[in-house]
Amino acid sequence: MSARSTSTENHPVTPTSSAPPPPLAEGALRVMALGGIGEVGRNMTVFEYGGRLLIVDCGVLFPQDDAPGVDLILPDFAPIEERLDEVEALVVTHGHEDHIGAIPFLLRLRPELPVVGSRFTLGLLAAKCKEHRLSPTLIEVAEGQRSKHGVFDLEFFAVNHSIPDALAVAVRTPAGTALHTGDVKLDQLPLDGRLTDLAGFSRLGDEGVDLFLADSTNAEVPGFVTPEREIGPVLDSVVAQATQRLIVACFASHVHRVQQALDVAEKHGRKVCFVGRSMVRNMGIAAEQGILRVPAGLLVDLDEALEMPPHLVVFVSTGSQGEPLSALSRMARGEHRQISIRPGDTVALASSLIPGNETAIFGVINGLVRLGAEVVHQGSSKVHVSGHASAGELLYLYNAVRPSNVMPLHGEWRHLRANAELAELTGVPPDRVLIAEDGVTVDLVDGIAAFSGRREVGHVYVDGLSVGDVGESTLSDRLVLGEGGFLSITVAVDAATGRAVSPPTVSGRGFSDDPKALDDVVPLVEMELSRTESEGIVDTHRIAQSVRRTVGKWVADTYRRRPMIVPNVLPVSS
Amino acid sequence: MSARSTSTENHPVTPTSSAPPPPLAEGALRVMALGGIGEVGRNMTVFEYGGRLLIVDCGVLFPQDDAPGVDLILPDFAPIEERLDEVEALVVTHGHEDHIGAIPFLLRLRPELPVVGSRFTLGLLAAKCKEHRLSPTLIEVAEGQRSKHGVFDLEFFAVNHSIPDALAVAVRTPAGTALHTGDVKLDQLPLDGRLTDLAGFSRLGDEGVDLFLADSTNAEVPGFVTPEREIGPVLDSVVAQATQRLIVACFASHVHRVQQALDVAEKHGRKVCFVGRSMVRNMGIAAEQGILRVPAGLLVDLDEALEMPPHLVVFVSTGSQGEPLSALSRMARGEHRQISIRPGDTVALASSLIPGNETAIFGVINGLVRLGAEVVHQGSSKVHVSGHASAGELLYLYNAVRPSNVMPLHGEWRHLRANAELAELTGVPPDRVLIAEDGVTVDLVDGIAAFSGRREVGHVYVDGLSVGDVGESTLSDRLVLGEGGFLSITVAVDAATGRAVSPPTVSGRGFSDDPKALDDVVPLVEMELSRTESEGIVDTHRIAQSVRRTVGKWVADTYRRRPMIVPNVLPVSS
C-alpha cells in the first residue's frame, strides 16, 4: 500500500482567494474548521444549517518553535464569536486535550452552552472545568444513541482510539448527512472489546453519507496499526527482566496502556504507584467509572512506594513527552526530590514520540541512561502503538461509508493530501474530495460539496493569564531576541538643544559573554550624538533612529550578528 | 536482536570526579575525546604517547534549541591548546562536516599542522579551507597504506559510509594498537564495490587490538542497514511516475545517492541540474576524481533547465534538512525566484530526518504538498538508508576485531550504552568497556584501559564572525528573552538627590501586542521612585534594583509571565 498516486493534478486546490463566503443558501449545510486542518491539534469544526450552528470538538494546539513562550494555541473563535447564541450544542468526540482543551475558553464566552459527550469524556472535561471554576451543562450520550439539538439530529458511534469511550458523530440535517470520525483507528481486538462500529458506518453508508470528515493523522503510514494488546507481552518481559526500580511512563489518558501495566505488575507481584497529577486524577476517574480495573490492594501512594524495596513497585508516570517540569524529566536530571535513578533501574517509555518533542524526549532518555538506567522506548522495543488509523484501515472506513463527498480532518497538509488520495482510490471522485484548511467554508448543496469562501482565522495564543494579546508582532520580536539578544543604548538629551546631558550607557543582554564586546559603542554613539546635535536635531525619535542605524551597522560589520537595537533617548528639561 | 540487556550494573560508570588526569605514565597511551562522545557531532579524538599527540577528526556540531542563534559548535581545544606544537598530525576519516568542519578553526591556531586523509576527503577539505583563505598541508593516503607520524604508526582501512572514500585508522604505538572506525557501516554490496575491510580488521584482530573505538550512532537499531543500491529502483519508480517537474533532494556529499539519481535520470531521458552551492561544488570534485560518473551531456545548468519542458529535467538539490535559506525551503514557501512548484510536480527527499530537524523538514514537506506537489520521503517510501552500522553489523565488527578494550564513539548516551552492551555480548568484559564522555581520559597501560581523569571541556560557540565570546550566560539570556521578551524602564534621576528629572519611559519588546498592556507601569514606577527618593536613595544601582523588583512582581501577578526586566537609571547632573 503506497500513499503515492499520480492523480494529484485533479485535486481541487483550496481556494487561495480570501473572499468571505456568501450567506448560506437555504437548505444548504455549511462546514468550516476553526482549527485542526493544516495542523495537528486545536480541532474544532463548525456545522451551520438554517442559521443555527453545531460545534464538534474544541481543542488546543501545543506550540512549536515558531511560537516561543506561548503556553497554548486556541482555535480562532472570531468567525462565530458574534453568533455564539446560535450554537445549539458542542459535541466532544473524546477527552484528549487537542479536542477538549479550549472548551473552558469557549465557555467563558457562553457559559451555558450544552456540551455533549460520552461518560469518560465528560468526566475528564468536568475535572478540567473545575480547575477553571466553571460548571458546564453536560449531556451524556453513548454509542447507538441519537440526540437532537435544534435542527441537528445526531447519532453516535463507538470508535476505538488511544483513550476509552471515543465517539464518532453523524450529523443529520435536511441538507444531508455528515459523518465526523473524531480520532479513530480500527483495532480488531481492542482491550475493552469496544470496536469501531464499522457495521454502524456501513448501515449509515447504505442510508447515504453526503459528507465524510475523516481523521488524516496516519494516512501517510501504509498498512495497519498493531493491536494495543500486543504491548502487554512486551511490558511483561520488561517487568520480568527488571531487577530494581521500574518506571513505566505513558500518556495520562491512555487507560488501556495503564491497564496493561497494572496487569503485568500484579502478575509479577509488584505494587503500583501513580506519579503525576494528571495520571492520578484521570486514573481515579477511570477506576470510578469501571473503565480501569484496579485489583484491591494493588495501588500504593508515593510515600508507601518509597518505603518498599525497589523491585516490588512499578511507578506509572507522566512525562513521556520530555516535559521539562514533569517528574520523569526531574528524575533524568537527578533533580527529583524523592526518586533517584540508580544503575540497574528500568524505565519504559510506553508512548509515542510526538514530532517536535524529539530533542526533549531523547534528552530525558540520555539523562536516565547516563544515571545507569536501562531505558526501553519505541525506538528499541514495541512499547507503543498509534491511536490513529493507518492507510489500510482508512480504506476500510471509506469502503464502509461510501461517501459522496470527503473532507479530510486532523492533520498537516501531507496527512490531508494522503488521506484525500486514499478516498480517491476507493472511488470518490477527485473533485469531491475537499482539503478545506482552517477558515475555508465548504457548502453542501443538493448533495454536492464545494468550496464557498474563506474566513480569516489566525492563531490565538495563551501566554500566562492572558489570551490573545500575544500576537505575531510579539512572537517575531521574541524570535529576534532569542536568536541575537539586544543592545540597549540609553542617553538623556537636553529637550531644547538635543545635546547629550550624560554619557550614553550601553548594555547588551543575550549578545556576548565578553565584557569588552561593546567597548567601542560609547564613543561611536557620542560621535553620532555630536553629529545630530550639530545638525540641530532635537526630536528624540529622530535621534533614536540615528543611534539605531549607527549601532546596527557597527554590529553587523564587526560581528555579523543581528541583535535587536533598542535606543532610549530621554528628553530632560534643563 | 535487542539492545536490552540486564548487565548494566557491571558497567564502569564514567568517573564523576573532575580531577584532571595525572601526567601520563611512561609507555602508556592516553585517549581523550574533545567532542563527539555524549553528543552527535563535533567529533575529535586525541591520542597521546610519549609527550606527542595525534588528532583524529575535528568536526562541528549543529546547534539545537538550547543554543539559540549559534551557527556552529566546535570541540573545545582548551586541553591541547598549549600543546599544539606537540601534535604530529591530524587524521580525517571522511569528509562530513561533523568530522572536518572545525579544521579551519584549528588551523588558525597552527596553520602548518599536517592533515592526513583520503583523496576525496582532502578534496572537500581543500575546498572548505579555500573559503577560509587557508592553505593547509595535506597528506593523501589510501586504504592499505601505512604512514608514520612521529611515534604514531598509522594504517588505513577502507570503510563504507554515506560518503565515498571513508577510512578507519589503526594507531600503533609501543603501548599497543588502537583502531578508530570513524563512521562506518557494512553494506555488503556497496555501489562502488569498496567494502568495509572486515578482512583487514580480522588480520589486525589476529595481531591484537588493545583499544577499539567504534561508531555508536545506530547501536540502538536492531538488525542491518538496507544496501544503498536498493534506493535505485525506488528512485526509478519515482522518476517513472513523475509527469512534470522532478526534484531529488539529498545531502550534498552523498555521491552514491546522487549517482543513482543521475543513472535513473539518464534512463528516463531526463537531464540533470544541480541546485545548491555545496551540491555543485562537491559533485564537481567527485566527477573530477572519477568517483561520480557523469554521462556526457547529462548535466545542464539552471538557466538551461528552466528553459526545458519540466518532464525532461531532474533537479538534484540540497535542502533536505529543511534549512530555511536553502533553495528547497524557498520553493516550499513559494519564494524561490526561478522555480515555482506546481500541481503535478514531484519532490523526493532522499535523505535522513536528523533528530531536531523534524519540524523544519515537515514544514518544507507541507509547503510543497500544499502547492500541489507529490512528496516522497522516508516516512512514506524507501528513499533513504542510514550510513551507520546497526547492531547486527556492529557485532560483525566486534567479532572481527576481538578487542581487549572498547571505547564507544560518536553518539548520545543512549547510543554509547547500546554500543557498550553489544561489545559485552561478544565477550568483551564489562569493565573493559569504557564510556568516556568528552574530556574524560582513558589510559592504556600494560594492555588494560582505565579511566584516568577528566579535563573540563565545554561547548565553544561560533556566532557570526566571533568564536567563543557567546557562552552560557549569553545563551541563558537569549532563552529568557526568546520566551518572554523584555520590559525596559528608563528614567533619568538627579545624581545628587535621586529625584526623577523626567517621567519614566516604559517599553516592552516580545511582551504583548496590546498597546495598553503596560499602561499601569509608569504610575507604579513613579510611586516606587518617590519611595526611593523619600528614603534618600541616590545610588542608581539600588534605584534600578527597586524598579526591577517592583515591575517584576507586577508582571508576575498581572500576567503570570517572566519577561526580562531591564531598568536603565541615568544619573544627570542638575
PDB file of N, CA, C and O in Angstrom, chain B residues 469-515:
ATOM      1  N   ASP B 469      32.984  34.020  22.257  1.00  0.00           N
ATOM      2  CA  ASP B 469      32.510  35.070  23.154  1.00  0.00           C
ATOM      3  C   ASP B 469      31.061  34.838  23.576  1.00  0.00           C
ATOM      4  O   ASP B 469      30.603  35.380  24.573  1.00  0.00           O
ATOM      5  N   VAL B 470      30.326  34.030  22.799  1.00  0.00           N
ATOM      6  CA  VAL B 470      28.984  33.648  23.222  1.00  0.00           C
ATOM      7  C   VAL B 470      29.123  32.422  24.116  1.00  0.00           C
ATOM      8  O   VAL B 470      29.636  31.389  23.687  1.00  0.00           O
ATOM      9  N   GLY B 471      28.709  32.574  25.373  1.00  0.00           N
ATOM     10  CA  GLY B 471      28.844  31.490  26.336  1.00  0.00           C
ATOM     11  C   GLY B 471      27.525  31.223  27.031  1.00  0.00           C
ATOM     12  O   GLY B 471      26.465  31.694  26.594  1.00  0.00           O
ATOM     13  N   GLU B 472      27.589  30.491  28.117  1.00  0.00           N
ATOM     14  CA  GLU B 472      26.363  30.048  28.777  1.00  0.00           C
ATOM     15  C   GLU B 472      25.512  31.213  29.273  1.00  0.00           C
ATOM     16  O   GLU B 472      24.277  31.144  29.255  1.00  0.00           O
ATOM     17  N   SER B 473      26.148  32.289  29.711  1.00  0.00           N
ATOM     18  CA  SER B 473      25.371  33.412  30.232  1.00  0.00           C
ATOM     19  C   SER B 473      24.573  34.091  29.118  1.00  0.00           C
ATOM     20  O   SER B 473      23.390  34.392  29.268  1.00  0.00           O
ATOM     21  N   THR B 474      25.230  34.294  27.987  1.00  0.00           N
ATOM     22  CA  THR B 474      24.526  34.866  26.834  1.00  0.00           C
ATOM     23  C   THR B 474      23.386  33.963  26.387  1.00  0.00           C
ATOM     24  O   THR B 474      22.270  34.419  26.116  1.00  0.00           O
ATOM     25  N   LEU B 475      23.646  32.666  26.322  1.00  0.00           N
ATOM     26  CA  LEU B 475      22.604  31.745  25.862  1.00  0.00           C
ATOM     27  C   LEU B 475      21.437  31.711  26.837  1.00  0.00           C
ATOM     28  O   LEU B 475      20.277  31.653  26.422  1.00  0.00           O
ATOM     29  N   SER B 476      21.740  31.790  28.133  1.00  0.00           N
ATOM     30  CA  SER B 476      20.626  31.735  29.067  1.00  0.00           C
ATOM     31  C   SER B 476      19.806  33.016  28.965  1.00  0.00           C
ATOM     32  O   SER B 476      18.579  32.988  29.050  1.00  0.00           O
ATOM     33  N   ASP B 477      20.454  34.171  28.723  1.00  0.00           N
ATOM     34  CA  ASP B 477      19.700  35.404  28.458  1.00  0.00           C
ATOM     35  C   ASP B 477      18.847  35.269  27.193  1.00  0.00           C
ATOM     36  O   ASP B 477      17.689  35.692  27.154  1.00  0.00           O
ATOM     37  N   ARG B 478      19.419  34.677  26.151  1.00  0.00           N
ATOM     38  CA  ARG B 478      18.638  34.510  24.906  1.00  0.00           C
ATOM     39  C   ARG B 478      17.411  33.644  25.143  1.00  0.00           C
ATOM     40  O   ARG B 478      16.333  33.898  24.588  1.00  0.00           O
ATOM     41  N   LEU B 479      17.570  32.599  25.958  1.00  0.00           N
ATOM     42  CA  LEU B 479      16.426  31.724  26.216  1.00  0.00           C
ATOM     43  C   LEU B 479      15.321  32.485  26.958  1.00  0.00           C
ATOM     44  O   LEU B 479      14.141  32.374  26.618  1.00  0.00           O
ATOM     45  N   VAL B 480      15.715  33.310  27.947  1.00  0.00           N
ATOM     46  CA  VAL B 480      14.720  34.117  28.678  1.00  0.00           C
ATOM     47  C   VAL B 480      14.046  35.109  27.739  1.00  0.00           C
ATOM     48  O   VAL B 480      12.816  35.239  27.707  1.00  0.00           O
ATOM     49  N   LEU B 481      14.852  35.817  26.945  1.00  0.00           N
ATOM     50  CA  LEU B 481      14.308  36.821  26.016  1.00  0.00           C
ATOM     51  C   LEU B 481      13.417  36.169  24.971  1.00  0.00           C
ATOM     52  O   LEU B 481      12.377  36.707  24.598  1.00  0.00           O
ATOM     53  N   GLY B 482      13.823  35.007  24.488  1.00  0.00           N
ATOM     54  CA  GLY B 482      13.056  34.310  23.462  1.00  0.00           C
ATOM     55  C   GLY B 482      11.719  33.819  23.986  1.00  0.00           C
ATOM     56  O   GLY B 482      10.751  33.723  23.241  1.00  0.00           O
ATOM     57  N   GLU B 483      11.651  33.509  25.254  1.00  0.00           N
ATOM     58  CA  GLU B 483      10.393  33.023  25.838  1.00  0.00           C
ATOM     59  C   GLU B 483       9.470  34.164  26.234  1.00  0.00           C
ATOM     60  O   GLU B 483       8.251  34.039  26.125  1.00  0.00           O
ATOM     61  N   GLY B 484      10.052  35.250  26.741  1.00  0.00           N
ATOM     62  CA  GLY B 484       9.187  36.264  27.342  1.00  0.00           C
ATOM     63  C   GLY B 484       9.458  37.696  26.932  1.00  0.00           C
ATOM     64  O   GLY B 484       8.771  38.604  27.382  1.00  0.00           O
ATOM     65  N   GLY B 485      10.467  37.926  26.071  1.00  0.00           N
ATOM     66  CA  GLY B 485      10.785  39.306  25.711  1.00  0.00           C
ATOM     67  C   GLY B 485      11.347  40.078  26.897  1.00  0.00           C
ATOM     68  O   GLY B 485      11.824  39.493  27.866  1.00  0.00           O
ATOM     69  N   PHE B 486      11.289  41.400  26.796  1.00  0.00           N
ATOM     70  CA  PHE B 486      11.776  42.199  27.929  1.00  0.00           C
ATOM     71  C   PHE B 486      10.920  43.443  28.099  1.00  0.00           C
ATOM     72  O   PHE B 486      10.252  43.892  27.172  1.00  0.00           O
ATOM     73  N   LEU B 487      10.956  43.962  29.322  1.00  0.00           N
ATOM     74  CA  LEU B 487      10.366  45.270  29.622  1.00  0.00           C
ATOM     75  C   LEU B 487      11.512  46.175  30.027  1.00  0.00           C
ATOM     76  O   LEU B 487      12.294  45.829  30.920  1.00  0.00           O
ATOM     77  N   SER B 488      11.615  47.319  29.375  1.00  0.00           N
ATOM     78  CA  SER B 488      12.687  48.237  29.735  1.00  0.00           C
ATOM     79  C   SER B 488      12.063  49.499  30.335  1.00  0.00           C
ATOM     80  O   SER B 488      11.063  50.016  29.842  1.00  0.00           O
ATOM     81  N   ILE B 489      12.628  49.930  31.452  1.00  0.00           N
ATOM     82  CA  ILE B 489      12.139  51.118  32.147  1.00  0.00           C
ATOM     83  C   ILE B 489      13.305  52.095  32.236  1.00  0.00           C
ATOM     84  O   ILE B 489      14.330  51.781  32.847  1.00  0.00           O
ATOM     85  N   THR B 490      13.158  53.234  31.607  1.00  0.00           N
ATOM     86  CA  THR B 490      14.248  54.213  31.584  1.00  0.00           C
ATOM     87  C   THR B 490      13.835  55.457  32.339  1.00  0.00           C
ATOM     88  O   THR B 490      12.735  55.974  32.127  1.00  0.00           O
ATOM     89  N   VAL B 491      14.723  55.880  33.215  1.00  0.00           N
ATOM     90  CA  VAL B 491      14.418  57.090  33.954  1.00  0.00           C
ATOM     91  C   VAL B 491      15.722  57.840  34.232  1.00  0.00           C
ATOM     92  O   VAL B 491      16.761  57.231  34.468  1.00  0.00           O
ATOM     93  N   ALA B 492      15.649  59.155  34.118  1.00  0.00           N
ATOM     94  CA  ALA B 492      16.806  59.973  34.471  1.00  0.00           C
ATOM     95  C   ALA B 492      16.564  60.536  35.877  1.00  0.00           C
ATOM     96  O   ALA B 492      15.472  61.037  36.174  1.00  0.00           O
ATOM     97  N   VAL B 493      17.555  60.406  36.738  1.00  0.00           N
ATOM     98  CA  VAL B 493      17.409  60.949  38.094  1.00  0.00           C
ATOM     99  C   VAL B 493      18.522  61.965  38.376  1.00  0.00           C
ATOM    100  O   VAL B 493      19.610  61.875  37.800  1.00  0.00           O
ATOM    101  N   ASP B 494      18.202  62.877  39.220  1.00  0.00           N
ATOM    102  CA  ASP B 494      19.192  63.847  39.643  1.00  0.00           C
ATOM    103  C   ASP B 494      20.279  63.116  40.435  1.00  0.00           C
ATOM    104  O   ASP B 494      19.983  62.415  41.410  1.00  0.00           O
ATOM    105  N   ALA B 495      21.516  63.253  39.978  1.00  0.00           N
ATOM    106  CA  ALA B 495      22.606  62.483  40.575  1.00  0.00           C
ATOM    107  C   ALA B 495      22.783  62.823  42.046  1.00  0.00           C
ATOM    108  O   ALA B 495      23.232  61.989  42.835  1.00  0.00           O
ATOM    109  N   ALA B 496      22.399  64.047  42.418  1.00  0.00           N
ATOM    110  CA  ALA B 496      22.620  64.469  43.805  1.00  0.00           C
ATOM    111  C   ALA B 496      21.482  64.018  44.722  1.00  0.00           C
ATOM    112  O   ALA B 496      21.710  63.585  45.857  1.00  0.00           O
ATOM    113  N   THR B 497      20.252  64.085  44.225  1.00  0.00           N
ATOM    114  CA  THR B 497      19.105  63.859  45.111  1.00  0.00           C
ATOM    115  C   THR B 497      18.379  62.546  44.848  1.00  0.00           C
ATOM    116  O   THR B 497      17.584  62.085  45.658  1.00  0.00           O
ATOM    117  N   GLY B 498      18.607  61.933  43.687  1.00  0.00           N
ATOM    118  CA  GLY B 498      17.880  60.714  43.351  1.00  0.00           C
ATOM    119  C   GLY B 498      16.471  61.005  42.884  1.00  0.00           C
ATOM    120  O   GLY B 498      15.670  60.078  42.654  1.00  0.00           O
ATOM    121  N   ARG B 499      16.132  62.279  42.695  1.00  0.00           N
ATOM    122  CA  ARG B 499      14.802  62.652  42.246  1.00  0.00           C
ATOM    123  C   ARG B 499      14.694  62.437  40.730  1.00  0.00           C
ATOM    124  O   ARG B 499      15.607  62.791  39.987  1.00  0.00           O
ATOM    125  N   ALA B 500      13.578  61.872  40.287  1.00  0.00           N
ATOM    126  CA  ALA B 500      13.379  61.670  38.858  1.00  0.00           C
ATOM    127  C   ALA B 500      13.271  63.025  38.177  1.00  0.00           C
ATOM    128  O   ALA B 500      12.518  63.886  38.621  1.00  0.00           O
ATOM    129  N   VAL B 501      14.053  63.236  37.110  1.00  0.00           N
ATOM    130  CA  VAL B 501      14.004  64.528  36.421  1.00  0.00           C
ATOM    131  C   VAL B 501      13.189  64.448  35.139  1.00  0.00           C
ATOM    132  O   VAL B 501      13.062  65.428  34.423  1.00  0.00           O
ATOM    133  N   SER B 502      12.694  63.260  34.843  1.00  0.00           N
ATOM    134  CA  SER B 502      11.796  63.122  33.689  1.00  0.00           C
ATOM    135  C   SER B 502      10.835  61.999  34.033  1.00  0.00           C
ATOM    136  O   SER B 502      11.144  61.173  34.894  1.00  0.00           O
ATOM    137  N   PRO B 503       9.678  61.968  33.386  1.00  0.00           N
ATOM    138  CA  PRO B 503       8.793  60.828  33.653  1.00  0.00           C
ATOM    139  C   PRO B 503       9.461  59.561  33.144  1.00  0.00           C
ATOM    140  O   PRO B 503      10.177  59.594  32.140  1.00  0.00           O
ATOM    141  N   PRO B 504       9.281  58.452  33.825  1.00  0.00           N
ATOM    142  CA  PRO B 504       9.875  57.207  33.330  1.00  0.00           C
ATOM    143  C   PRO B 504       9.282  56.826  31.975  1.00  0.00           C
ATOM    144  O   PRO B 504       8.095  57.089  31.722  1.00  0.00           O
ATOM    145  N   THR B 505      10.102  56.257  31.109  1.00  0.00           N
ATOM    146  CA  THR B 505       9.544  55.699  29.867  1.00  0.00           C
ATOM    147  C   THR B 505       9.628  54.176  29.970  1.00  0.00           C
ATOM    148  O   THR B 505      10.616  53.628  30.437  1.00  0.00           O
ATOM    149  N   VAL B 506       8.547  53.558  29.547  1.00  0.00           N
ATOM    150  CA  VAL B 506       8.448  52.110  29.661  1.00  0.00           C
ATOM    151  C   VAL B 506       8.214  51.542  28.281  1.00  0.00           C
ATOM    152  O   VAL B 506       7.362  52.047  27.532  1.00  0.00           O
ATOM    153  N   SER B 507       8.998  50.548  27.900  1.00  0.00           N
ATOM    154  CA  SER B 507       8.692  49.909  26.629  1.00  0.00           C
ATOM    155  C   SER B 507       8.929  48.419  26.755  1.00  0.00           C
ATOM    156  O   SER B 507       9.732  47.966  27.565  1.00  0.00           O
ATOM    157  N   GLY B 508       8.200  47.668  25.990  1.00  0.00           N
ATOM    158  CA  GLY B 508       8.359  46.222  26.008  1.00  0.00           C
ATOM    159  C   GLY B 508       8.541  45.722  24.592  1.00  0.00           C
ATOM    160  O   GLY B 508       7.946  46.260  23.653  1.00  0.00           O
ATOM    161  N   ARG B 509       9.390  44.744  24.427  1.00  0.00           N
ATOM    162  CA  ARG B 509       9.510  44.062  23.138  1.00  0.00           C
ATOM    163  C   ARG B 509       9.348  42.575  23.401  1.00  0.00           C
ATOM    164  O   ARG B 509       9.898  42.045  24.362  1.00  0.00           O
ATOM    165  N   GLY B 510       8.604  41.911  22.535  1.00  0.00           N
ATOM    166  CA  GLY B 510       8.374  40.480  22.741  1.00  0.00           C
ATOM    167  C   GLY B 510       7.499  40.219  23.938  1.00  0.00           C
ATOM    168  O   GLY B 510       7.512  39.130  24.501  1.00  0.00           O
ATOM    169  N   PHE B 511       6.730  41.239  24.353  1.00  0.00           N
ATOM    170  CA  PHE B 511       5.890  41.028  25.532  1.00  0.00           C
ATOM    171  C   PHE B 511       4.411  40.943  25.192  1.00  0.00           C
ATOM    172  O   PHE B 511       3.724  40.017  25.608  1.00  0.00           O
ATOM    173  N   SER B 512       3.914  41.920  24.449  1.00  0.00           N
ATOM    174  CA  SER B 512       2.485  41.928  24.146  1.00  0.00           C
ATOM    175  C   SER B 512       2.233  42.743  22.890  1.00  0.00           C
ATOM    176  O   SER B 512       2.949  43.690  22.607  1.00  0.00           O
ATOM    177  N   ASP B 513       1.193  42.365  22.151  1.00  0.00           N
ATOM    178  CA  ASP B 513       0.766  43.172  21.014  1.00  0.00           C
ATOM    179  C   ASP B 513      -0.205  44.271  21.445  1.00  0.00           C
ATOM    180  O   ASP B 513      -0.536  45.156  20.656  1.00  0.00           O
ATOM    181  N   ASP B 514      -0.635  44.201  22.692  1.00  0.00           N
ATOM    182  CA  ASP B 514      -1.639  45.151  23.174  1.00  0.00           C
ATOM    183  C   ASP B 514      -0.965  46.458  23.561  1.00  0.00           C
ATOM    184  O   ASP B 514      -0.141  46.492  24.479  1.00  0.00           O
ATOM    185  N   PRO B 515      -1.281  47.571  22.874  1.00  0.00           N
ATOM    186  CA  PRO B 515      -0.595  48.833  23.187  1.00  0.00           C
ATOM    187  C   PRO B 515      -0.857  49.312  24.615  1.00  0.00           C
ATOM    188  O   PRO B 515      -0.089  50.114  25.140  1.00  0.00           O
TER     189      PRO B 515
END
